[in-house]
CSV table of C-alpha atoms in Angstrom, one decimal:
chain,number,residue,atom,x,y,z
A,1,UNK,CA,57.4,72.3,133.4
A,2,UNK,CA,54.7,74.5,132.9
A,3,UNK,CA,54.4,76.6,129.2
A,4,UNK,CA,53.1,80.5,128.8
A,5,UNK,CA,49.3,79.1,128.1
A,6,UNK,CA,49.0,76.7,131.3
A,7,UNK,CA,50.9,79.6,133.3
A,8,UNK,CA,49.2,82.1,132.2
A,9,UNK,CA,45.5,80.1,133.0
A,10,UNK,CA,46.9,79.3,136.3
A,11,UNK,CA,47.3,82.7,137.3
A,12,UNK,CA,45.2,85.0,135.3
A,13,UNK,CA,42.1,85.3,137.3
A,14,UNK,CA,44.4,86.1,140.5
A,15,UNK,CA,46.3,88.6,138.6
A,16,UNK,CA,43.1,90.4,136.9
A,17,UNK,CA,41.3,90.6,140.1
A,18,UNK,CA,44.9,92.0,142.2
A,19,UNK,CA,44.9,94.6,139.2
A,20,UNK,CA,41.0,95.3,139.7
A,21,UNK,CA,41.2,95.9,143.6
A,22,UNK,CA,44.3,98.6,142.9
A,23,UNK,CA,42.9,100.2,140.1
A,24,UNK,CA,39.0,100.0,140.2
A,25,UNK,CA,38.7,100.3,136.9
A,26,UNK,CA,37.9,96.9,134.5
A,27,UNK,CA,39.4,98.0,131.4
A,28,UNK,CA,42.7,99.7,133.2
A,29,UNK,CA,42.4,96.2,134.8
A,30,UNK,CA,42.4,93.5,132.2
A,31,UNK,CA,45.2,96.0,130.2
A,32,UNK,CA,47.7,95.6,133.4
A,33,UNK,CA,46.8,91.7,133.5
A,34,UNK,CA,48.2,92.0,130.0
A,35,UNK,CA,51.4,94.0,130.3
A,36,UNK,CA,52.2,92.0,133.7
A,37,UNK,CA,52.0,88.7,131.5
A,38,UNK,CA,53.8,89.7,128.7
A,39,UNK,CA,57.0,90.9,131.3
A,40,UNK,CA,56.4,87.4,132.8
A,41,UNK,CA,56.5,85.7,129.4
A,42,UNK,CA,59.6,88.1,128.3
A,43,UNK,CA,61.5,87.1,131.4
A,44,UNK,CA,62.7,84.0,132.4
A,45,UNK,CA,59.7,82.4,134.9
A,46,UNK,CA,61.1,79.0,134.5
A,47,UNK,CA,64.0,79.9,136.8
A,48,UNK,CA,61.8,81.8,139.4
A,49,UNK,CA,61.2,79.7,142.7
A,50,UNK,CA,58.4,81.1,143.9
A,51,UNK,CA,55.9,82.1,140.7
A,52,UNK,CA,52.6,82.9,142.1
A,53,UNK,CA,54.8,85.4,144.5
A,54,UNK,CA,56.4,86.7,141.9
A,55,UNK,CA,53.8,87.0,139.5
A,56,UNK,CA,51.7,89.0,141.8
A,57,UNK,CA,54.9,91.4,143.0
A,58,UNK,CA,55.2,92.2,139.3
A,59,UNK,CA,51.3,93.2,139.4
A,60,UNK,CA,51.3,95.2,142.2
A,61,UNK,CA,54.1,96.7,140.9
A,62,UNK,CA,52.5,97.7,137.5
A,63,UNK,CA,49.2,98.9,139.2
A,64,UNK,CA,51.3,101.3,141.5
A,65,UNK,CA,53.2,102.9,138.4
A,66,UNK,CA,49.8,103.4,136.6
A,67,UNK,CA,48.4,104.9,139.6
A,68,UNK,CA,51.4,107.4,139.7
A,69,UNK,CA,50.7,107.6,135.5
A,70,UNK,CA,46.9,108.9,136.4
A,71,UNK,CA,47.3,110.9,139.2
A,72,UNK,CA,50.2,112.9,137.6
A,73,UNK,CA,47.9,113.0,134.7
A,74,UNK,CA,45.0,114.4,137.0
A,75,UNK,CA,46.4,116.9,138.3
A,76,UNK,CA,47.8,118.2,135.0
A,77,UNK,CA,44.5,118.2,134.1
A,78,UNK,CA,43.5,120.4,136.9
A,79,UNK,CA,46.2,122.4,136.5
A,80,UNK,CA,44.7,123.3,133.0
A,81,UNK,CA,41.1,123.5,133.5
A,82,UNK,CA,40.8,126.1,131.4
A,83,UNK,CA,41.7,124.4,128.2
A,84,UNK,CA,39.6,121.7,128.7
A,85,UNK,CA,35.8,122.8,126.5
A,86,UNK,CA,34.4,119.7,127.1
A,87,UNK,CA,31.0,119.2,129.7
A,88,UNK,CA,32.2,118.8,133.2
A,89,UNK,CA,29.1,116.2,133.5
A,90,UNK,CA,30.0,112.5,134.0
A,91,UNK,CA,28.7,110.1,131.8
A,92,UNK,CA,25.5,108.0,133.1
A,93,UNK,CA,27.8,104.7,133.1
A,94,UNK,CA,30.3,105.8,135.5
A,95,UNK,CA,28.1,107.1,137.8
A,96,UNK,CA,26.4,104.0,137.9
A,97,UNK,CA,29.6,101.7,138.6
A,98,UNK,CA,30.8,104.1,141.2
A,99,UNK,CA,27.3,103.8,143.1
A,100,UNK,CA,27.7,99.7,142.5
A,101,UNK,CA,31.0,99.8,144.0
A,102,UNK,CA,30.3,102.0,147.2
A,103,UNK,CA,27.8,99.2,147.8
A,104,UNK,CA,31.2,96.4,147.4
A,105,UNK,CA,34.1,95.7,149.3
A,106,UNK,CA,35.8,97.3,146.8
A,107,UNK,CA,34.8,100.8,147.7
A,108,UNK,CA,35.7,100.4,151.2
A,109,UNK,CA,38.9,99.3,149.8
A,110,UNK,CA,39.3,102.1,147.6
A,111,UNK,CA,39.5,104.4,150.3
A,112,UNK,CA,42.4,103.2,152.0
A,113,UNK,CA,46.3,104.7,151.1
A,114,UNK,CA,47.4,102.6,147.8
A,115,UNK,CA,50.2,101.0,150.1
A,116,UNK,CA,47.7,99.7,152.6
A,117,UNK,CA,45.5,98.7,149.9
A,118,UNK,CA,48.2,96.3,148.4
A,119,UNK,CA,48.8,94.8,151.5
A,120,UNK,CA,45.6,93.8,152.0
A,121,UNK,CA,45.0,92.9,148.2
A,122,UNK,CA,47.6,90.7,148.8
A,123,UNK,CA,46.6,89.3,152.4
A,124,UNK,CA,43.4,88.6,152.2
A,125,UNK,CA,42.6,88.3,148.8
A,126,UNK,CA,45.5,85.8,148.0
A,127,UNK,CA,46.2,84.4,150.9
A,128,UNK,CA,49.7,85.7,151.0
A,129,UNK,CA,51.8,85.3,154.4
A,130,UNK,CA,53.4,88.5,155.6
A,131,UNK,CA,56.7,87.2,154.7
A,132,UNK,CA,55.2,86.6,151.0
A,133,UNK,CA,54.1,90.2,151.4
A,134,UNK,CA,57.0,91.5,152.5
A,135,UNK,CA,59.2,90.3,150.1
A,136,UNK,CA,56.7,90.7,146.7
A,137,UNK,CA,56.6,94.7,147.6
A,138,UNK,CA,60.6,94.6,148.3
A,139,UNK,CA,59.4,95.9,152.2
A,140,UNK,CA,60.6,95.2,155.8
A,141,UNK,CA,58.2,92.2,157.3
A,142,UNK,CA,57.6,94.8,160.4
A,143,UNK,CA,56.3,97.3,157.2
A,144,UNK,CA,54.3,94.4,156.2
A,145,UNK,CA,52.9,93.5,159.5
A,146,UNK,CA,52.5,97.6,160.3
A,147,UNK,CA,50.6,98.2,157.3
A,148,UNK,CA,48.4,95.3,158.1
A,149,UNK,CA,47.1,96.4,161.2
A,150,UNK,CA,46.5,100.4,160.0
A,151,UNK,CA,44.8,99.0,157.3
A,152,UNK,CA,42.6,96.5,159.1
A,153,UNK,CA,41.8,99.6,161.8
A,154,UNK,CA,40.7,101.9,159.1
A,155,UNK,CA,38.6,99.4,157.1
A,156,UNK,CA,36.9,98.9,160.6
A,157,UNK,CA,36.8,102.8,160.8
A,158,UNK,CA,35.3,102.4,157.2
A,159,UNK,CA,32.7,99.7,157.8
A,160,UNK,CA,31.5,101.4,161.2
A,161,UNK,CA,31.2,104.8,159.2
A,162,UNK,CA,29.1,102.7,156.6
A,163,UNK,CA,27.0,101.5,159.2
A,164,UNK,CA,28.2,98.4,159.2
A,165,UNK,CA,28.0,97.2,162.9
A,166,UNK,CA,31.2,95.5,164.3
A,167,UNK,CA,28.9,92.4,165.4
A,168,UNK,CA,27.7,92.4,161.4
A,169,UNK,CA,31.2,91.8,159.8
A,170,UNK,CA,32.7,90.1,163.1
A,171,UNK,CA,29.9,87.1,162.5
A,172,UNK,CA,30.9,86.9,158.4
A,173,UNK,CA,33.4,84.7,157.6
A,174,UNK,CA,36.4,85.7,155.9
A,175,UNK,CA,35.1,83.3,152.2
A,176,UNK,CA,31.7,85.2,152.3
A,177,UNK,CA,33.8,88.4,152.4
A,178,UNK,CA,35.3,87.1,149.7
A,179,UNK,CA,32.3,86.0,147.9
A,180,UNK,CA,31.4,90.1,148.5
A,181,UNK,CA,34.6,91.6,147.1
A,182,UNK,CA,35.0,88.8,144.1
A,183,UNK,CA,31.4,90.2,143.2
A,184,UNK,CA,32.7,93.8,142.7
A,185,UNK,CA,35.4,92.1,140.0
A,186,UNK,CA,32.2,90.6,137.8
């Protein structure tokens, strides 16, 4: 039997780096690795059969709902413009991580639909089975298994528009992909 500090070092880094991919933002990141730990230590995990599946439904969940929080809050903020005095400029910092990322995996992942994106978090970053998949985000394994292959066709769309060549990323294995996209999370 595991307790809250060996649980929550087994699955952390998994977590944090699910949270990253969604989000794309380290801060908003390592606060959702928080809040998805403390409803896993509130609950009752010991009963739970499959953890790491669990775990992981419970972050993709929490990353969804803050990605409805901000783009609500967005477009509220575009909405009202006008009351907004501050300079429209963005800060040095941020433009420097967005030009890091384009360079990452993670950009090209940040341009597919949140939905795809978390099936693909979940896929290749996790090694999840579509079944896993399927029944973390509460979807239909044909969903699972649909989403999959949209996503994988517009990442190609992606990499090829990127000028990635399809012999380039054809001849990378999937762990230096990895290596790529686990990069963007440092």
């Amino acid at each position: 039997m595991q307790s809250n500090r060996e649980l929550f070092e087994a699955y952390n880094k998994a977590v944090y780096r699910t949270c990253y991919y969604m989000v794309h933002d380290a801060a908003d990141a390592e606060d959702l690795c928080q809040e998805v730990f403390i409803t896993v230590f509130r609950s009752h995990w010991q009963d739970v059969e499959h953890v790491r599946a669990w775990i992981m439904k419970i972050a993709v969940n929490a990353c969804l709902n803050h990605l409805k929080r901000s783009r609500s809050l967005q477009q509220k903020v575009t909405q009202n413009l006008h009351l907004w005095n501050g300079n429209s400029e963005t800060p040095v910092e941020r433009l420097i991580e967005q030009k890091e990322t384009e360079l990452e995996w993670a950009g090209y992942l940040s341009r597919l639909p949140v939905k795809i994106r978390a099936v693909l978090t979940l896929r290749y970053m996790h090694d999840f089975s579509l079944a896993e998949i399927s029944e973390a985000l509460s979807i239909p394994l044909g969903t699972a298994k649909s989403r999959q292959h949209k996503g994988l066709k517009m990442m190609r769309r992606i990499l090829l528009e990127a000028g990635i060549q399809d012999e380039e990323w054809r001849r990378a294995p999937f762990e230096e992909a990895g290596k790529y996209a686990e990069a963007s999370v440092k």
